[in-house]
GROMACS .gro file of C-alpha atoms in nm:
model
  335
    1MET     CA    1  -6.247   9.385   1.780
    2ARG     CA    2  -6.283   9.004   1.801
    3ALA     CA    3  -6.064   8.967   1.499
    4PHE     CA    4  -5.804   9.197   1.660
    5LEU     CA    5  -5.798   8.992   1.987
    6ILE     CA    6  -5.757   8.665   1.801
    7ALA     CA    7  -5.469   8.810   1.603
    8LEU     CA    8  -5.313   8.948   1.923
    9CYS     CA    9  -5.337   8.614   2.103
   10ALA     CA   10  -5.177   8.444   1.809
   11CYS     CA   11  -4.892   8.690   1.807
   12GLY     CA   12  -4.831   8.658   2.180
   13GLY     CA   13  -4.812   8.279   2.178
   14GLY     CA   14  -4.488   8.080   2.221
   15ALA     CA   15  -4.253   8.038   1.933
   16ALA     CA   16  -4.374   7.793   1.675
   17THR     CA   17  -4.201   7.452   1.678
   18ILE     CA   18  -4.035   7.373   1.346
   19SER     CA   19  -4.026   7.003   1.282
   20SER     CA   20  -3.714   6.860   1.119
   21PRO     CA   21  -3.759   6.701   0.783
   22THR     CA   22  -3.805   6.326   0.808
   23LYS     CA   23  -3.480   6.139   0.733
   24THR     CA   24  -3.517   5.856   0.485
   25ALA     CA   25  -3.345   5.540   0.619
   26LEU     CA   26  -3.085   5.408   0.381
   27PRO     CA   27  -3.132   5.045   0.282
   28LYS     CA   28  -2.901   4.811   0.473
   29THR     CA   29  -2.619   4.678   0.264
   30LYS     CA   30  -2.630   4.298   0.246
   31PRO     CA   31  -2.301   4.123   0.310
   32ALA     CA   32  -2.127   4.030  -0.011
   33VAL     CA   33  -2.177   3.666  -0.102
   34GLU     CA   34  -1.873   3.501  -0.253
   35THR     CA   35  -1.969   3.347  -0.582
   36ARG     CA   36  -1.756   3.115  -0.785
   37ALA     CA   37  -1.773   3.095  -1.158
   38PRO     CA   38  -1.921   2.766  -1.278
   39VAL     CA   39  -1.655   2.511  -1.360
   40ASP     CA   40  -1.612   2.454  -1.733
   41VAL     CA   41  -1.573   2.077  -1.711
   42ILE     CA   42  -1.491   2.031  -2.078
   43ASP     CA   43  -1.224   2.302  -2.076
   44VAL     CA   44  -1.055   2.161  -1.763
   45LEU     CA   45  -1.055   1.804  -1.896
   46ALA     CA   46  -0.905   1.922  -2.225
   47GLN     CA   47  -0.606   2.081  -2.051
   48PRO     CA   48  -0.279   1.902  -1.961
   49VAL     CA   49  -0.277   1.789  -1.597
   50ALA     CA   50  -0.031   1.966  -1.369
   51GLU     CA   51  -0.175   1.865  -1.032
   52SER     CA   52  -0.395   1.567  -0.951
   53SER     CA   53  -0.562   1.376  -0.669
   54TRP     CA   54  -0.631   1.008  -0.608
   55ILE     CA   55  -0.954   0.826  -0.526
   56ALA     CA   56  -1.059   0.479  -0.424
   57PRO     CA   57  -1.346   0.423  -0.673
   58GLY     CA   58  -1.682   0.372  -0.503
   59PRO     CA   59  -2.046   0.480  -0.540
   60ALA     CA   60  -2.074   0.779  -0.772
   61GLN     CA   61  -2.321   0.990  -0.969
   62LEU     CA   62  -2.291   1.152  -1.310
   63LEU     CA   63  -2.512   1.435  -1.182
   64LEU     CA   64  -2.532   1.537  -0.817
   65GLY     CA   65  -2.852   1.387  -0.678
   66GLY     CA   66  -2.891   1.154  -0.975
   67ALA     CA   67  -2.885   0.778  -0.998
   68SER     CA   68  -2.591   0.610  -0.823
   69VAL     CA   69  -2.345   0.386  -1.005
   70GLN     CA   70  -2.128   0.132  -0.823
   71ALA     CA   71  -1.757   0.079  -0.881
   72LEU     CA   72  -1.637  -0.264  -0.989
   73GLU     CA   73  -1.507  -0.489  -0.712
   74GLY     CA   74  -1.132  -0.441  -0.674
   75ALA     CA   75  -1.118  -0.134  -0.900
   76PRO     CA   76  -0.768   0.015  -0.857
   77ARG     CA   77  -0.695   0.362  -0.725
   78LEU     CA   78  -0.754   0.626  -0.985
   79GLU     CA   79  -0.573   0.952  -1.056
   80VAL     CA   80  -0.829   1.233  -1.100
   81THR     CA   81  -0.870   1.611  -1.102
   82VAL     CA   82  -1.086   1.768  -0.831
   83LEU     CA   83  -1.321   2.003  -1.017
   84GLU     CA   84  -1.547   2.135  -0.740
   85GLU     CA   85  -1.678   2.056  -0.393
   86GLN     CA   86  -2.023   2.079  -0.239
   87GLY     CA   87  -2.062   1.984   0.125
   88ASN     CA   88  -1.938   1.629   0.169
   89ASP     CA   89  -1.938   1.564  -0.206
   90ILE     CA   90  -1.665   1.629  -0.460
   91ARG     CA   91  -1.677   1.637  -0.836
   92VAL     CA   92  -1.379   1.478  -1.006
   93GLY     CA   93  -1.256   1.465  -1.362
   94VAL     CA   94  -1.167   1.113  -1.478
   95ARG     CA   95  -0.924   1.058  -1.763
   96LEU     CA   96  -0.939   0.718  -1.932
   97ASP     CA   97  -0.775   0.609  -2.257
   98GLN     CA   98  -1.105   0.622  -2.444
   99ALA     CA   99  -1.285   0.911  -2.274
  100ARG     CA  100  -1.272   1.189  -2.019
  101PHE     CA  101  -1.570   1.273  -1.799
  102ALA     CA  102  -1.682   1.416  -1.463
  103LEU     CA  103  -1.874   1.253  -1.182
  104TRP     CA  104  -1.968   1.315  -0.818
  105MET     CA  105  -1.878   1.103  -0.516
  106SER     CA  106  -1.836   1.124  -0.140
  107ARG     CA  107  -1.530   1.315  -0.023
  108SER     CA  108  -1.441   1.012   0.189
  109ARG     CA  109  -1.331   0.836  -0.133
  110LEU     CA  110  -1.051   1.094  -0.175
  111LEU     CA  111  -0.715   0.962  -0.057
  112ALA     CA  112  -0.481   1.179   0.148
  113ILE     CA  113  -0.130   1.238   0.013
  114VAL     CA  114   0.177   1.270   0.236
  115GLY     CA  115   0.326   1.613   0.166
  116HIS     CA  116   0.679   1.546   0.293
  117ASP     CA  117   0.876   1.255   0.438
  118THR     CA  118   0.709   1.185   0.774
  119ARG     CA  119   0.782   0.935   1.049
  120LEU     CA  120   0.472   0.736   1.140
  121THR     CA  121   0.379   0.736   1.508
  122VAL     CA  122   0.278   0.383   1.606
  123PRO     CA  123   0.121   0.344   1.955
  124GLY     CA  124   0.365   0.170   2.187
  125VAL     CA  125   0.664   0.226   1.958
  126TYR     CA  126   0.931   0.476   2.064
  127THR     CA  127   1.183   0.554   1.793
  128VAL     CA  128   1.516   0.648   1.948
  129GLY     CA  129   1.882   0.623   1.855
  130VAL     CA  130   2.078   0.690   1.540
  131ASP     CA  131   1.917   0.408   1.338
  132PRO     CA  132   1.584   0.340   1.512
  133MET     CA  133   1.319   0.081   1.434
  134GLN     CA  134   1.065   0.294   1.249
  135VAL     CA  135   0.829   0.357   0.957
  136VAL     CA  136   0.874   0.663   0.736
  137LEU     CA  137   0.614   0.755   0.473
  138HIS     CA  138   0.774   0.930   0.176
  139ALA     CA  139   0.637   1.241   0.008
  140GLY     CA  140   0.364   1.153  -0.240
  141ALA     CA  141   0.251   0.830  -0.071
  142GLN     CA  142  -0.127   0.789  -0.081
  143VAL     CA  143  -0.301   0.693   0.242
  144GLN     CA  144  -0.651   0.635   0.371
  145ARG     CA  145  -0.771   0.857   0.655
  146LEU     CA  146  -0.907   0.654   0.947
  147ALA     CA  147  -0.953   0.903   1.234
  148LYS     CA  148  -0.856   1.252   1.358
  149LYS     CA  149  -0.748   1.360   1.706
  150ASN     CA  150  -0.562   1.658   1.854
  151GLY     CA  151  -0.413   1.782   1.526
  152ASN     CA  152  -0.314   1.434   1.407
  153THR     CA  153  -0.466   1.190   1.158
  154GLN     CA  154  -0.464   0.813   1.181
  155VAL     CA  155  -0.378   0.673   0.838
  156ARG     CA  156  -0.335   0.338   0.668
  157TYR     CA  157  -0.098   0.277   0.380
  158VAL     CA  158  -0.148  -0.035   0.168
  159GLY     CA  159   0.117  -0.137  -0.083
  160ALA     CA  160   0.375  -0.415  -0.090
  161LEU     CA  161   0.379  -0.358   0.287
  162GLU     CA  162   0.092  -0.229   0.498
  163VAL     CA  163   0.142   0.020   0.781
  164GLU     CA  164  -0.092   0.206   1.014
  165GLY     CA  165  -0.033   0.490   1.258
  166TRP     CA  166  -0.062   0.865   1.320
  167ILE     CA  167   0.091   1.164   1.144
  168PRO     CA  168   0.033   1.542   1.186
  169ASP     CA  169  -0.260   1.689   0.993
  170ASP     CA  170  -0.031   1.943   0.827
  171ALA     CA  171   0.173   1.660   0.671
  172LEU     CA  172  -0.124   1.567   0.451
  173THR     CA  173  -0.261   1.722   0.134
  174ASP     CA  174  -0.523   1.634  -0.129
  175ARG     CA  175  -0.324   1.728  -0.440
  176TRP     CA  176   0.013   1.634  -0.586
  177PRO     CA  177   0.204   1.689  -0.912
  178ALA     CA  178   0.044   1.465  -1.173
  179GLY     CA  179   0.185   1.135  -1.290
  180ARG     CA  180   0.352   1.008  -0.973
  181THR     CA  181   0.396   0.631  -0.951
  182ASN     CA  182   0.564   0.395  -0.706
  183ARG     CA  183   0.887   0.280  -0.871
  184GLY     CA  184   0.906  -0.033  -0.653
  185ARG     CA  185   1.158  -0.171  -0.409
  186VAL     CA  186   1.493   0.006  -0.378
  187PRO     CA  187   1.763  -0.261  -0.307
  188ASN     CA  188   2.038  -0.150  -0.067
  189GLY     CA  189   2.293  -0.417  -0.159
  190ARG     CA  190   2.220  -0.648   0.131
  191ARG     CA  191   2.101  -1.007   0.100
  192PRO     CA  192   1.733  -1.017  -0.002
  193LEU     CA  193   1.499  -1.212   0.226
  194MET     CA  194   1.172  -1.347   0.091
  195LEU     CA  195   0.871  -1.293   0.320
  196MET     CA  196   0.536  -1.464   0.290
  197SER     CA  197   0.209  -1.271   0.286
  198GLY     CA  198   0.114  -1.172   0.641
  199ALA     CA  199   0.471  -1.167   0.777
  200VAL     CA  200   0.484  -0.913   1.061
  201ILE     CA  201   0.776  -0.671   1.100
  202ARG     CA  202   0.808  -0.577   1.468
  203VAL     CA  203   0.993  -0.317   1.673
  204GLU     CA  204   1.171  -0.588   1.880
  205PRO     CA  205   1.285  -0.945   1.803
  206LYS     CA  206   1.011  -1.097   2.017
  207TRP     CA  207   0.653  -1.201   1.951
  208ALA     CA  208   0.524  -0.947   2.202
  209GLY     CA  209   0.698  -0.664   2.012
  210GLU     CA  210   0.468  -0.399   1.865
  211GLN     CA  211   0.386  -0.431   1.494
  212LEU     CA  212   0.551  -0.181   1.262
  213ALA     CA  213   0.438  -0.324   0.928
  214ILE     CA  214   0.293  -0.633   0.769
  215THR     CA  215   0.376  -0.788   0.434
  216ASN     CA  216   0.073  -0.746   0.212
  217GLN     CA  217   0.189  -0.995  -0.048
  218GLY     CA  218   0.489  -1.225  -0.084
  219TYR     CA  219   0.783  -0.988  -0.119
  220PHE     CA  220   1.155  -0.931  -0.068
  221VAL     CA  221   1.308  -0.722   0.210
  222ASP     CA  222   1.676  -0.658   0.284
  223GLU     CA  223   1.827  -0.864   0.567
  224ILE     CA  224   2.060  -0.649   0.778
  225LYS     CA  225   2.164  -0.935   1.006
  226ALA     CA  226   2.038  -1.259   1.155
  227VAL     CA  227   1.960  -1.224   1.527
  228ASP     CA  228   1.908  -1.597   1.591
  229GLU     CA  229   1.756  -1.898   1.415
  230ALA     CA  230   1.415  -1.734   1.398
  231TRP     CA  231   1.462  -1.357   1.394
  232SER     CA  232   1.628  -1.124   1.145
  233GLU     CA  233   1.679  -0.751   1.144
  234VAL     CA  234   1.544  -0.621   0.811
  235SER     CA  235   1.469  -0.306   0.619
  236TYR     CA  236   1.252  -0.226   0.319
  237GLU     CA  237   1.224   0.086   0.105
  238ASP     CA  238   1.037   0.191  -0.207
  239SER     CA  239   0.904   0.520  -0.344
  240ASP     CA  240   0.631   0.532  -0.077
  241LEU     CA  241   0.784   0.416   0.251
  242PHE     CA  242   1.083   0.301   0.453
  243VAL     CA  243   1.058   0.034   0.725
  244HIS     CA  244   1.327  -0.087   0.968
  245GLY     CA  245   1.244  -0.366   1.216
  246TYR     CA  246   1.259  -0.736   1.297
  247VAL     CA  247   1.082  -1.032   1.138
  248SER     CA  248   1.056  -1.397   1.244
  249LYS     CA  249   1.026  -1.708   1.028
  250ARG     CA  250   0.812  -1.863   1.302
  251ASP     CA  251   0.578  -1.572   1.370
  252PRO     CA  252   0.218  -1.660   1.269
  253PRO     CA  253   0.083  -1.446   0.982
  254GLY     CA  254  -0.106  -1.128   1.066
  255ARG     CA  255  -0.423  -0.982   0.917
  256THR     CA  256  -0.389  -0.758   0.612
  257HIS     CA  257  -0.616  -0.519   0.424
  258ARG     CA  258  -0.487  -0.610   0.081
  259ARG     CA  259  -0.682  -0.488  -0.218
  260LYS     CA  260  -0.914  -0.738  -0.378
  261ALA     CA  261  -0.842  -0.869  -0.725
  262PRO     CA  262  -1.023  -0.668  -0.995
  263GLU     CA  263  -1.363  -0.804  -1.087
  264GLN     CA  264  -1.370  -0.982  -1.422
  265THR     CA  265  -1.635  -0.843  -1.655
  266VAL     CA  266  -1.764  -0.942  -1.995
  267PRO     CA  267  -1.600  -0.718  -2.258
  268LEU     CA  268  -1.834  -0.485  -2.444
  269VAL     CA  269  -1.903  -0.566  -2.808
  270PRO     CA  270  -1.885  -0.234  -2.999
  271ASN     CA  271  -2.118  -0.161  -3.289
  272ALA     CA  272  -1.995   0.180  -3.409
  273THR     CA  273  -1.695   0.405  -3.447
  274VAL     CA  274  -1.733   0.719  -3.235
  275ALA     CA  275  -1.526   1.015  -3.350
  276ASP     CA  276  -1.267   1.196  -3.144
  277GLY     CA  277  -1.418   1.482  -2.942
  278THR     CA  278  -1.775   1.348  -2.942
  279CYS     CA  279  -1.950   1.522  -2.653
  280LEU     CA  280  -2.091   1.315  -2.367
  281TYR     CA  281  -2.397   1.435  -2.176
  282ALA     CA  282  -2.578   1.361  -1.850
  283GLY     CA  283  -2.920   1.516  -1.889
  284ASP     CA  284  -2.862   1.848  -2.064
  285GLU     CA  285  -2.513   1.900  -1.920
  286GLU     CA  286  -2.190   1.841  -2.108
  287ILE     CA  287  -1.978   1.628  -1.875
  288GLY     CA  288  -1.713   1.473  -2.099
  289PHE     CA  289  -1.590   1.373  -2.441
  290VAL     CA  290  -1.445   1.080  -2.634
  291VAL     CA  291  -1.065   1.073  -2.680
  292GLY     CA  292  -0.957   0.957  -3.026
  293ASP     CA  293  -1.172   0.755  -3.263
  294GLN     CA  294  -1.312   0.472  -3.049
  295GLN     CA  295  -1.504   0.151  -3.111
  296LEU     CA  296  -1.799   0.183  -2.872
  297ILE     CA  297  -2.163   0.084  -2.831
  298VAL     CA  298  -2.407   0.339  -2.974
  299ASP     CA  299  -2.785   0.301  -2.940
  300LYS     CA  300  -3.086   0.521  -3.001
  301GLY     CA  301  -3.175   0.726  -2.695
  302THR     CA  302  -3.508   0.790  -2.531
  303ARG     CA  303  -3.499   1.161  -2.621
  304LEU     CA  304  -3.537   1.310  -2.967
  305GLY     CA  305  -3.202   1.374  -3.132
  306MET     CA  306  -3.010   1.190  -2.858
  307PHE     CA  307  -2.817   0.861  -2.860
  308THR     CA  308  -2.655   0.659  -2.585
  309VAL     CA  309  -2.281   0.587  -2.594
  310THR     CA  310  -2.166   0.308  -2.360
  311ILE     CA  311  -1.806   0.306  -2.237
  312ASP     CA  312  -1.613   0.063  -2.016
  313THR     CA  313  -1.502   0.237  -1.693
  314PRO     CA  314  -1.396   0.147  -1.336
  315TRP     CA  315  -1.769   0.180  -1.260
  316GLY     CA  316  -1.853  -0.082  -1.521
  317PRO     CA  317  -2.021   0.004  -1.853
  318LEU     CA  318  -2.148   0.363  -1.826
  319ALA     CA  319  -2.410   0.493  -2.068
  320PHE     CA  320  -2.374   0.860  -2.163
  321GLU     CA  321  -2.597   1.060  -2.395
  322ALA     CA  322  -2.475   1.217  -2.719
  323LYS     CA  323  -2.644   1.451  -2.966
  324GLY     CA  324  -2.657   1.374  -3.333
  325ALA     CA  325  -2.854   1.336  -3.652
  326THR     CA  326  -2.746   0.972  -3.687
  327GLU     CA  327  -2.524   0.723  -3.503
  328GLN     CA  328  -2.242   0.824  -3.739
  329GLU     CA  329  -2.291   1.200  -3.692
  330LEU     CA  330  -2.258   1.271  -3.323
  331ALA     CA  331  -2.186   1.627  -3.215
  332THR     CA  332  -1.877   1.762  -3.042
  333CYS     CA  333  -1.902   1.976  -2.727
  334GLY     CA  334  -2.027   2.329  -2.779
  335GLY     CA  335  -2.173   2.237  -3.114
   0.00000   0.00000   0.00000
């Protein structure tokens, strides 16, 4: 009887609750991280250059985070290839007659390049009329960035003449077809006028007139006409810029930012012939190679099977490592 009642109670109870099977949470998909293939420095440096950038040589490192090397005083601008960027640092490929190699430096050493002919905006100067007093930077001119504001960049150009002012950000680029050079002054058939270093070209024929340009070294401009005994209307043009303004024989010289004369160094005395293609290392990384058979300095290195190869560069004598059985048997890259 007891068994029957228990069974009856069980049968008369509410419907049994059926629990749903537990759903297994799918793992969250992580956002895809863009990865870039490592740059093959040796392969890039071995290729012909189609597009290049320009730097003002300064402190640099063969390996990011490694020991810093200083550029020689007055080292000229250098045409390079930008290989990669990391934060505020860029890695550039340097091509010299005797070697090609990569190094790291601050992005601030990279010069801006004017992408198309652009009139320079000089504070206080209003360019109006058919033939206004003005400065035009030509496409390909290399300038130093000084400041940025409201979509414009303040730049300084230093060549035969020096100019400073503002141009739109979108008129600047970091790369340009390789091999561009300034072909020098373009005469326009007018009488040449010799200016001394520091001569100021102004927007008006008066000492209070705003400065358009300043002569960076003794140079010729074209005299359009004499205004009076002191002032002349002049123009100047080369591959990088065009200037139209007034200059006075009696105006005191202005301040320039001319480049310093290159530092004179003691030439290296080579002790070995290093074969074409010899691979240059920084640590265990291949960062360059020798171009052509070169007379260089080769010494025994501090690591087994390694030698040091010293090369004259805009950063002074740089010592690279090279692998080899002897000083006369140094390995090529990938070997």
